[in-house]
Every structure is written in C-alpha cells, then in structure tokens.
Amino acid sequence: QSSSYLLWPGTSLWKAVFGVFTEKSERQHGPRKTYMLFDPCNTNKPMLTREQKAAMAAVAQVILLTKVTKMCDSVMQRLALTPSQQETPPREPRPHLAVPINTGYDDVKAVVDFLGESEAYHLASGASKASIVDRIVPLTLQASARGWLGSQAPFTSLADFQTRLREEFRPAGYATQILRELKARTQHPDESLVRYIRVMQEIFKRADQKTPESDRVARVRRQYLSRYHVYLINRTFETFKS
C-alpha cells in the first residue's frame, strides 16, 4: 500500500525526517501508523538504520543547496543593479578654480608665472598629467599662444609642453637676466638655510630647466653663509634632498 508522509505547517524539515510523525494513507483509509524514528533530542538514541543515514545525508544536501541558492540570488541581485543604484564612495569636493590663461607674446604676465599658476591649478584639480595635456592645455592658451599650440607636434608629456612653451614665450634676454639673479642671490644673515634653498629652487625653475641638479646644488653651496662650510666641508651632495 503506497503512502506519503505529510509535512505539517510549522514543522521543521529536521523533525519531519527524524522526529515523530504520522503516516497517512493517500486515500484516507486504513489505520494510522505512528513510527518512532531517530530523535536528536532523545538521550536514548536507537541505532541508525541505513535508510535513516541516507535521509540524514539527503537533508544535509538540501540545506547546503538552499544556502548556495541564497548566496547566488544575492550575487545576481547585486549584479543586476544599475550604476546609479550601486553604492559608491562619496567623492571629495574639488575646489572651484579659474583656469589660468596665457595669450602668448602680448601677455603682460611672464610665461614662468603662468606655468606656476598652471601647476597650482593642476594640483588642486587632481587631474592626471595626460588629461592636463589633452584637455586642459587647449583651454589655457589663447590668441597667439593658441596659434603656437596648433603648430606644435604632439607633446610627449606635461614636462615637454612646459619646456616648449617656456622657450617660445620667454622674453628676449630672459636667460641672462635669470643668470644674473642667481649669481647675485646669496643667503641673508638672518635667513635660514632651508628657506634660502627653497628660494633658489624657485629661481632655478624660472631658469634653464636643463641644468643638472648637481650643478644647482653646487651653486647654492657656493653662495650660502660661510658658517655652514665648516659643517659640510669635504662632503658631496648630488641632490637638494640629500
């Protein structure tokens, strides 16, 4: 006689398989038979039969598959979210700065000052160097500077753009003027060595960028206060950092 086991509402799967349940006939006739299967809460546990062991393995597989299914559903729901629905970290606010402008030969502002303002803008904007060359540089150059930009070969880097712009638009005799300023700028008696080095570095930025850093360091050492020579005698430095 075929029969089925009913899983009553509110009854857990564990109790349905391993607890006490009643067998009902499919046709609702015949006596009900109650079987005592393995009860995990019973201290007097009977020996498991082969069928009970198979049932335990089946329940374990069902539980595992249920967990895996829930995990897969959760992943699929996240993947189905649109970019606007996905959680994104808040962006840090960027300061609103005016783009520095250079008009070329007629600009009253020196090209080195323009490059200094441009560098400050680049740092504040957080843009990459490649983005600066491709997108921001065309906005900063106007009038004769824009005409010069159109005649140039593609820039290999931001430093390449800065070098070419400086060489094109610096006034006549500018290199000689900067060299004189470098030779004349010595350390003041009440000026710290750190501040003096920073001032000299700013002047070097306006001068020939091709000068090796070791030569710049040597010039600074020749022109700082004599009291520092005692501490640094017979020592060689190739960079300002060292």
Tab-separated table of C-alpha atoms in Angstrom:
chain	number	residue	atom	x	y	z
A	1	GLN	CA	0.000	0.000	0.000
A	2	SER	CA	1.520	3.307	-1.116
A	3	SER	CA	1.673	6.072	1.423
A	4	SER	CA	3.111	9.586	1.788
A	5	TYR	CA	4.425	11.490	4.785
A	6	LEU	CA	2.833	14.864	5.461
A	7	LEU	CA	4.927	17.857	6.454
A	8	TRP	CA	2.537	19.862	8.596
A	9	PRO	CA	2.757	23.682	8.583
A	10	GLY	CA	5.224	24.911	11.184
A	11	THR	CA	7.056	21.594	11.321
A	12	SER	CA	10.770	21.815	10.593
A	13	LEU	CA	12.368	19.599	7.999
A	14	TRP	CA	14.565	18.041	10.681
A	15	LYS	CA	11.578	16.994	12.795
A	16	ALA	CA	9.714	15.781	9.757
A	17	VAL	CA	12.526	13.392	8.886
A	18	PHE	CA	13.915	12.488	12.298
A	19	GLY	CA	11.032	13.191	14.698
A	20	VAL	CA	7.715	11.579	15.347
A	21	PHE	CA	5.186	11.817	12.539
A	22	THR	CA	2.095	10.023	11.400
A	23	GLU	CA	1.756	8.122	8.203
A	24	LYS	CA	-1.409	8.792	6.327
A	25	SER	CA	-2.800	6.817	3.517
A	26	GLU	CA	-3.205	8.667	0.250
A	27	ARG	CA	-6.834	7.548	0.071
A	28	GLN	CA	-7.555	8.439	3.708
A	29	HIS	CA	-8.402	4.905	4.801
A	30	GLY	CA	-6.803	2.336	6.982
A	31	PRO	CA	-5.371	2.771	10.438
A	32	ARG	CA	-2.818	5.470	11.090
A	33	LYS	CA	0.571	4.143	11.942
A	34	THR	CA	2.926	6.154	14.097
A	35	TYR	CA	6.633	5.436	13.828
A	36	MET	CA	9.330	6.482	16.225
A	37	LEU	CA	12.370	7.481	14.194
A	38	PHE	CA	15.690	8.842	15.416
A	39	ASP	CA	15.126	11.830	17.702
A	40	PRO	CA	18.251	14.031	18.109
A	41	CYS	CA	16.873	15.330	21.411
A	42	ASN	CA	16.313	11.868	22.850
A	43	THR	CA	19.063	10.587	25.120
A	44	ASN	CA	18.098	7.013	24.367
A	45	LYS	CA	19.079	7.170	20.722
A	46	PRO	CA	18.454	3.998	18.794
A	47	MET	CA	20.938	2.801	16.249
A	48	LEU	CA	20.550	4.482	12.867
A	49	THR	CA	19.348	2.319	10.065
A	50	ARG	CA	20.675	2.582	6.535
A	51	GLU	CA	17.522	4.413	5.473
A	52	GLN	CA	17.915	6.937	8.291
A	53	LYS	CA	21.547	7.583	7.387
A	54	ALA	CA	20.512	8.137	3.778
A	55	ALA	CA	17.790	10.531	4.958
A	56	MET	CA	20.298	12.480	7.040
A	57	ALA	CA	22.625	12.827	4.051
A	58	ALA	CA	19.713	13.975	1.881
A	59	VAL	CA	18.700	16.648	4.399
A	60	ALA	CA	22.290	17.892	4.645
A	61	GLN	CA	22.421	18.226	0.862
A	62	VAL	CA	19.112	20.116	0.831
A	63	ILE	CA	20.358	22.553	3.486
A	64	LEU	CA	23.636	23.111	1.626
A	65	LEU	CA	21.877	23.656	-1.702
A	66	THR	CA	19.476	26.107	-0.048
A	67	LYS	CA	22.371	28.190	1.309
A	68	VAL	CA	24.183	28.144	-2.035
A	69	THR	CA	20.988	29.200	-3.823
A	70	LYS	CA	20.512	32.159	-1.468
A	71	MET	CA	24.110	33.255	-1.985
A	72	CYS	CA	23.730	33.053	-5.774
A	73	ASP	CA	20.485	35.033	-5.637
A	74	SER	CA	22.189	37.742	-3.573
A	75	VAL	CA	25.071	37.993	-6.050
A	76	MET	CA	22.710	38.158	-9.030
A	77	GLN	CA	20.689	40.923	-7.387
A	78	ARG	CA	23.844	42.989	-6.863
A	79	LEU	CA	24.939	42.449	-10.454
A	80	ALA	CA	21.505	43.486	-11.701
A	81	LEU	CA	21.757	46.891	-10.020
A	82	THR	CA	22.303	49.841	-12.318
A	83	PRO	CA	25.387	52.037	-11.738
A	84	SER	CA	23.183	54.670	-10.116
A	85	GLN	CA	21.800	52.091	-7.675
A	86	GLN	CA	25.158	50.657	-6.690
A	87	GLU	CA	26.836	52.021	-3.606
A	88	THR	CA	29.734	54.291	-4.492
A	89	PRO	CA	32.078	56.046	-2.090
A	90	PRO	CA	31.388	59.776	-1.761
A	91	ARG	CA	33.616	61.986	-3.864
A	92	GLU	CA	35.777	64.538	-2.200
A	93	PRO	CA	34.735	68.074	-3.195
A	94	ARG	CA	37.087	69.784	-5.617
A	95	PRO	CA	37.805	73.493	-5.190
A	96	HIS	CA	36.347	75.698	-7.899
A	97	LEU	CA	39.295	77.439	-9.528
A	98	ALA	CA	39.535	79.655	-12.571
A	99	VAL	CA	41.618	78.174	-15.373
A	100	PRO	CA	44.830	80.219	-15.826
A	101	ILE	CA	45.090	81.903	-19.230
A	102	ASN	CA	48.097	82.742	-21.382
A	103	THR	CA	47.758	84.859	-24.518
A	104	GLY	CA	51.279	84.371	-25.826
A	105	TYR	CA	53.574	87.161	-26.966
A	106	ASP	CA	51.335	90.029	-25.815
A	107	ASP	CA	50.612	88.648	-22.359
A	108	VAL	CA	51.676	91.025	-19.590
A	109	LYS	CA	52.209	88.037	-17.328
A	110	ALA	CA	55.522	86.224	-17.655
A	111	VAL	CA	55.299	82.699	-19.002
A	112	VAL	CA	57.022	81.351	-15.875
A	113	ASP	CA	54.308	82.914	-13.725
A	114	PHE	CA	51.668	81.332	-15.933
A	115	LEU	CA	53.335	77.941	-15.557
A	116	GLY	CA	53.394	78.404	-11.787
A	117	GLU	CA	49.662	79.173	-11.732
A	118	SER	CA	49.024	76.211	-14.023
A	119	GLU	CA	50.898	73.875	-11.702
A	120	ALA	CA	48.818	75.053	-8.733
A	121	TYR	CA	45.643	74.509	-10.763
A	122	HIS	CA	46.716	71.015	-11.784
A	123	LEU	CA	47.403	70.011	-8.187
A	124	ALA	CA	44.071	71.388	-6.979
A	125	SER	CA	42.057	69.775	-9.782
A	126	GLY	CA	43.516	66.332	-9.181
A	127	ALA	CA	43.625	65.602	-12.918
A	128	SER	CA	46.219	63.257	-14.352
A	129	LYS	CA	49.115	64.650	-16.372
A	130	ALA	CA	47.798	63.033	-19.544
A	131	SER	CA	44.383	64.629	-19.008
A	132	ILE	CA	46.004	68.024	-18.420
A	133	VAL	CA	47.889	67.881	-21.719
A	134	ASP	CA	44.906	66.634	-23.736
A	135	ARG	CA	42.025	68.597	-22.205
A	136	ILE	CA	43.170	71.496	-20.013
A	137	VAL	CA	46.105	72.894	-22.005
A	138	PRO	CA	43.919	73.814	-25.031
A	139	LEU	CA	41.682	75.832	-22.681
A	140	THR	CA	44.540	77.782	-21.127
A	141	LEU	CA	46.153	79.048	-24.346
A	142	GLN	CA	44.523	81.880	-26.292
A	143	ALA	CA	45.422	84.393	-29.018
A	144	SER	CA	48.984	83.859	-30.303
A	145	ALA	CA	49.548	81.090	-27.765
A	146	ARG	CA	46.730	79.078	-29.327
A	147	GLY	CA	48.202	79.592	-32.776
A	148	TRP	CA	51.528	78.331	-31.480
A	149	LEU	CA	49.801	75.287	-29.987
A	150	GLY	CA	48.302	74.380	-33.351
A	151	SER	CA	51.736	74.390	-34.986
A	152	GLN	CA	53.298	72.034	-32.449
A	153	ALA	CA	53.823	68.311	-32.733
A	154	PRO	CA	52.019	66.229	-30.096
A	155	PHE	CA	53.514	66.655	-26.648
A	156	THR	CA	55.107	63.569	-25.170
A	157	SER	CA	54.457	64.675	-21.585
A	158	LEU	CA	53.430	67.615	-19.434
A	159	ALA	CA	57.102	68.472	-18.888
A	160	ASP	CA	57.610	68.549	-22.665
A	161	PHE	CA	54.760	71.058	-23.033
A	162	GLN	CA	56.144	73.264	-20.261
A	163	THR	CA	59.642	73.272	-21.759
A	164	ARG	CA	58.458	74.197	-25.253
A	165	LEU	CA	56.110	76.901	-24.000
A	166	ARG	CA	58.826	78.436	-21.848
A	167	GLU	CA	61.342	78.502	-24.688
A	168	GLU	CA	58.839	80.077	-27.083
A	169	PHE	CA	57.351	82.853	-24.964
A	170	ARG	CA	60.005	83.935	-22.517
A	171	PRO	CA	61.162	87.495	-23.310
A	172	ALA	CA	64.429	88.264	-25.045
A	173	GLY	CA	67.370	88.331	-22.668
A	174	TYR	CA	65.403	86.454	-20.042
A	175	ALA	CA	68.029	83.722	-19.604
A	176	THR	CA	70.735	86.320	-18.993
A	177	GLN	CA	68.537	88.135	-16.502
A	178	ILE	CA	67.836	84.960	-14.514
A	179	LEU	CA	71.513	84.010	-14.524
A	180	ARG	CA	72.386	87.398	-13.039
A	181	GLU	CA	69.708	86.925	-10.392
A	182	LEU	CA	71.125	83.517	-9.497
A	183	LYS	CA	74.645	84.879	-9.143
A	184	ALA	CA	73.503	87.815	-7.033
A	185	ARG	CA	71.190	85.875	-4.707
A	186	THR	CA	73.135	84.977	-1.586
A	187	GLN	CA	71.893	83.905	1.810
A	188	HIS	CA	70.953	86.744	4.150
A	189	PRO	CA	72.453	86.693	7.663
A	190	ASP	CA	69.032	86.246	9.292
A	191	GLU	CA	67.725	83.778	6.663
A	192	SER	CA	67.585	80.073	7.477
A	193	LEU	CA	69.374	77.643	5.207
A	194	VAL	CA	66.137	75.805	4.420
A	195	ARG	CA	64.392	78.976	3.285
A	196	TYR	CA	67.382	80.037	1.214
A	197	ILE	CA	67.446	76.691	-0.611
A	198	ARG	CA	63.714	76.954	-1.359
A	199	VAL	CA	64.133	80.458	-2.792
A	200	MET	CA	66.974	79.281	-5.004
A	201	GLN	CA	64.923	76.339	-6.222
A	202	GLU	CA	62.177	78.723	-7.318
A	203	ILE	CA	64.704	80.769	-9.275
A	204	PHE	CA	66.078	77.624	-10.888
A	205	LYS	CA	62.551	76.766	-12.048
A	206	ARG	CA	62.448	80.033	-13.968
A	207	ALA	CA	65.909	79.481	-15.421
A	208	ASP	CA	67.202	76.790	-17.747
A	209	GLN	CA	65.486	73.524	-16.817
A	210	LYS	CA	68.271	71.519	-18.439
A	211	THR	CA	70.812	72.434	-15.782
A	212	PRO	CA	71.711	69.265	-13.796
A	213	GLU	CA	70.593	69.273	-10.183
A	214	SER	CA	74.147	68.621	-9.025
A	215	ASP	CA	75.202	71.947	-10.615
A	216	ARG	CA	72.349	73.726	-8.845
A	217	VAL	CA	73.405	72.250	-5.514
A	218	ALA	CA	76.986	73.361	-6.134
A	219	ARG	CA	75.857	76.943	-6.796
A	220	VAL	CA	73.788	77.024	-3.606
A	221	ARG	CA	76.768	75.761	-1.598
A	222	ARG	CA	78.992	78.472	-3.045
A	223	GLN	CA	76.532	81.195	-2.096
A	224	TYR	CA	75.199	80.264	1.346
A	225	LEU	CA	76.675	81.705	4.549
A	226	SER	CA	80.261	80.819	5.314
A	227	ARG	CA	79.413	79.359	8.717
A	228	TYR	CA	77.817	76.343	7.028
A	229	HIS	CA	81.002	75.467	5.174
A	230	VAL	CA	82.535	74.227	8.423
A	231	TYR	CA	79.842	71.567	8.829
A	232	LEU	CA	79.652	70.461	5.203
A	233	ILE	CA	83.302	70.564	4.204
A	234	ASN	CA	84.586	67.518	2.298
A	235	ARG	CA	81.021	66.287	1.776
A	236	THR	CA	79.442	65.839	-1.643
A	237	PHE	CA	75.739	66.187	-2.451
A	238	GLU	CA	74.140	65.442	-5.816
A	239	THR	CA	70.573	66.480	-4.963
A	240	PHE	CA	68.831	69.008	-2.738
A	241	LYS	CA	67.074	66.179	-0.908
A	242	SER	CA	70.362	64.588	0.133
